[in-house]
mmCIF file of C-alpha atoms in Angstrom:
data_model
loop_
_atom_site.group_PDB
_atom_site.id
_atom_site.type_symbol
_atom_site.label_atom_id
_atom_site.label_comp_id
_atom_site.label_asym_id
_atom_site.label_seq_id
_atom_site.Cartn_x
_atom_site.Cartn_y
_atom_site.Cartn_z
ATOM 1 C CA UNK A 104 65.958 12.979 232.222
ATOM 2 C CA UNK A 105 64.497 11.717 228.764
ATOM 3 C CA UNK A 106 66.779 9.146 228.073
ATOM 4 C CA UNK A 107 63.713 5.939 227.884
ATOM 5 C CA UNK A 108 66.468 3.453 228.847
ATOM 6 C CA UNK A 109 67.059 4.896 232.134
ATOM 7 C CA UNK A 110 65.076 3.046 234.871
ATOM 8 C CA UNK A 111 66.626 4.271 237.929
ATOM 9 C CA UNK A 112 69.335 6.774 238.945
ATOM 10 C CA UNK A 113 71.513 6.179 241.899
ATOM 11 C CA UNK A 114 72.554 9.202 243.861
ATOM 12 C CA UNK A 115 75.608 9.258 246.095
ATOM 13 C CA UNK A 116 75.529 11.990 248.273
ATOM 14 C CA UNK A 117 78.446 13.400 250.633
ATOM 15 C CA UNK A 118 78.061 16.632 252.418
ATOM 16 C CA UNK A 119 82.064 17.783 251.532
ATOM 17 C CA UNK A 120 80.475 20.830 249.267
ATOM 18 C CA UNK A 121 76.893 20.308 249.775
ATOM 19 C CA UNK A 122 75.440 23.327 251.181
ATOM 20 C CA UNK A 123 71.894 24.085 251.319
ATOM 21 C CA UNK A 124 71.269 25.653 248.338
ATOM 22 C CA UNK A 125 72.257 23.147 246.248
ATOM 23 C CA UNK A 126 70.442 20.552 248.473
ATOM 24 C CA UNK A 127 67.713 22.285 247.302
ATOM 25 C CA UNK A 128 68.397 22.331 243.506
ATOM 26 C CA UNK A 129 68.914 18.649 243.917
ATOM 27 C CA UNK A 130 65.531 18.195 245.151
ATOM 28 C CA UNK A 131 64.352 19.835 242.604
ATOM 29 C CA UNK A 132 65.989 17.683 239.845
ATOM 30 C CA UNK A 133 65.218 14.373 241.695
ATOM 31 C CA UNK A 134 61.500 15.344 241.552
ATOM 32 C CA UNK A 135 61.428 15.568 238.003
ATOM 33 C CA UNK A 136 63.280 12.236 237.475
ATOM 34 C CA UNK A 137 60.542 11.134 239.413
ATOM 35 C CA UNK A 138 57.841 12.691 237.713
ATOM 36 C CA UNK A 139 59.270 10.876 234.465
ATOM 37 C CA UNK A 140 58.850 7.748 236.347
ATOM 38 C CA UNK A 141 62.337 7.847 237.010
ATOM 39 C CA UNK A 142 63.193 5.266 240.236
ATOM 40 C CA UNK A 143 65.915 7.317 242.652
ATOM 41 C CA UNK A 144 67.518 6.145 245.165
ATOM 42 C CA UNK A 145 69.737 8.269 247.507
ATOM 43 C CA UNK A 146 72.640 6.648 249.182
ATOM 44 C CA UNK A 147 74.377 8.915 252.262
ATOM 45 C CA UNK A 148 78.111 8.490 252.777
ATOM 46 C CA UNK A 149 77.898 10.762 256.213
ATOM 47 C CA UNK A 150 75.524 12.608 258.637
ATOM 48 C CA UNK A 151 74.879 16.072 257.503
ATOM 49 C CA UNK A 152 71.907 17.517 257.478
ATOM 50 C CA UNK A 153 71.910 18.981 253.375
ATOM 51 C CA UNK A 154 72.142 15.367 252.322
ATOM 52 C CA UNK A 155 69.577 14.098 254.357
ATOM 53 C CA UNK A 156 68.022 17.210 252.573
ATOM 54 C CA UNK A 157 68.561 15.957 249.351
ATOM 55 C CA UNK A 158 68.275 11.752 250.305
ATOM 56 C CA UNK A 159 64.330 12.276 251.622
ATOM 57 C CA UNK A 160 63.302 13.397 248.051
ATOM 58 C CA UNK A 161 64.454 9.935 246.422
ATOM 59 C CA UNK A 162 61.959 7.216 246.575
ATOM 60 C CA UNK A 163 64.154 4.832 248.742
ATOM 61 C CA UNK A 164 67.058 6.006 251.645
ATOM 62 C CA UNK A 165 70.277 4.270 252.122
ATOM 63 C CA UNK A 166 72.164 5.092 254.764
ATOM 64 C CA UNK A 167 75.254 3.870 257.121
ATOM 65 C CA UNK A 168 74.373 4.372 261.189
ATOM 66 C CA UNK A 169 76.336 6.798 262.018
ATOM 67 C CA UNK A 170 74.067 8.922 259.531
ATOM 68 C CA UNK A 171 71.042 8.232 261.732
ATOM 69 C CA UNK A 172 71.731 11.330 264.058
ATOM 70 C CA UNK A 173 71.129 13.346 261.282
ATOM 71 C CA UNK A 174 68.188 12.082 260.707
ATOM 72 C CA UNK A 175 66.945 12.813 264.300
ATOM 73 C CA UNK A 176 67.417 16.315 263.980
ATOM 74 C CA UNK A 177 64.382 18.324 263.264
ATOM 75 C CA UNK A 178 63.949 20.050 259.394
ATOM 76 C CA UNK A 179 61.362 22.093 257.539
ATOM 77 C CA UNK A 180 61.075 20.359 254.221
ATOM 78 C CA UNK A 181 59.041 22.156 251.900
ATOM 79 C CA UNK A 182 57.612 19.368 248.958
ATOM 80 C CA UNK A 183 59.143 18.765 245.822
#
């Protein structure tokens, strides 16, 4: 977080063990990185809602075509 040599962080997000509580913790951590000027990228590896929730906290999101289905399901997202 505080390393000035780190300019960006890539998150590979898989739902294998990602529940909503952990997703919200990750969203908070991503928000802290962004506050410190780090560019964040979320790479979705599947189509889980929890994964999509985490990815939405990032500056940019990359997702496979199958993940598009999760994006269509409405979620209530609390701003970070």
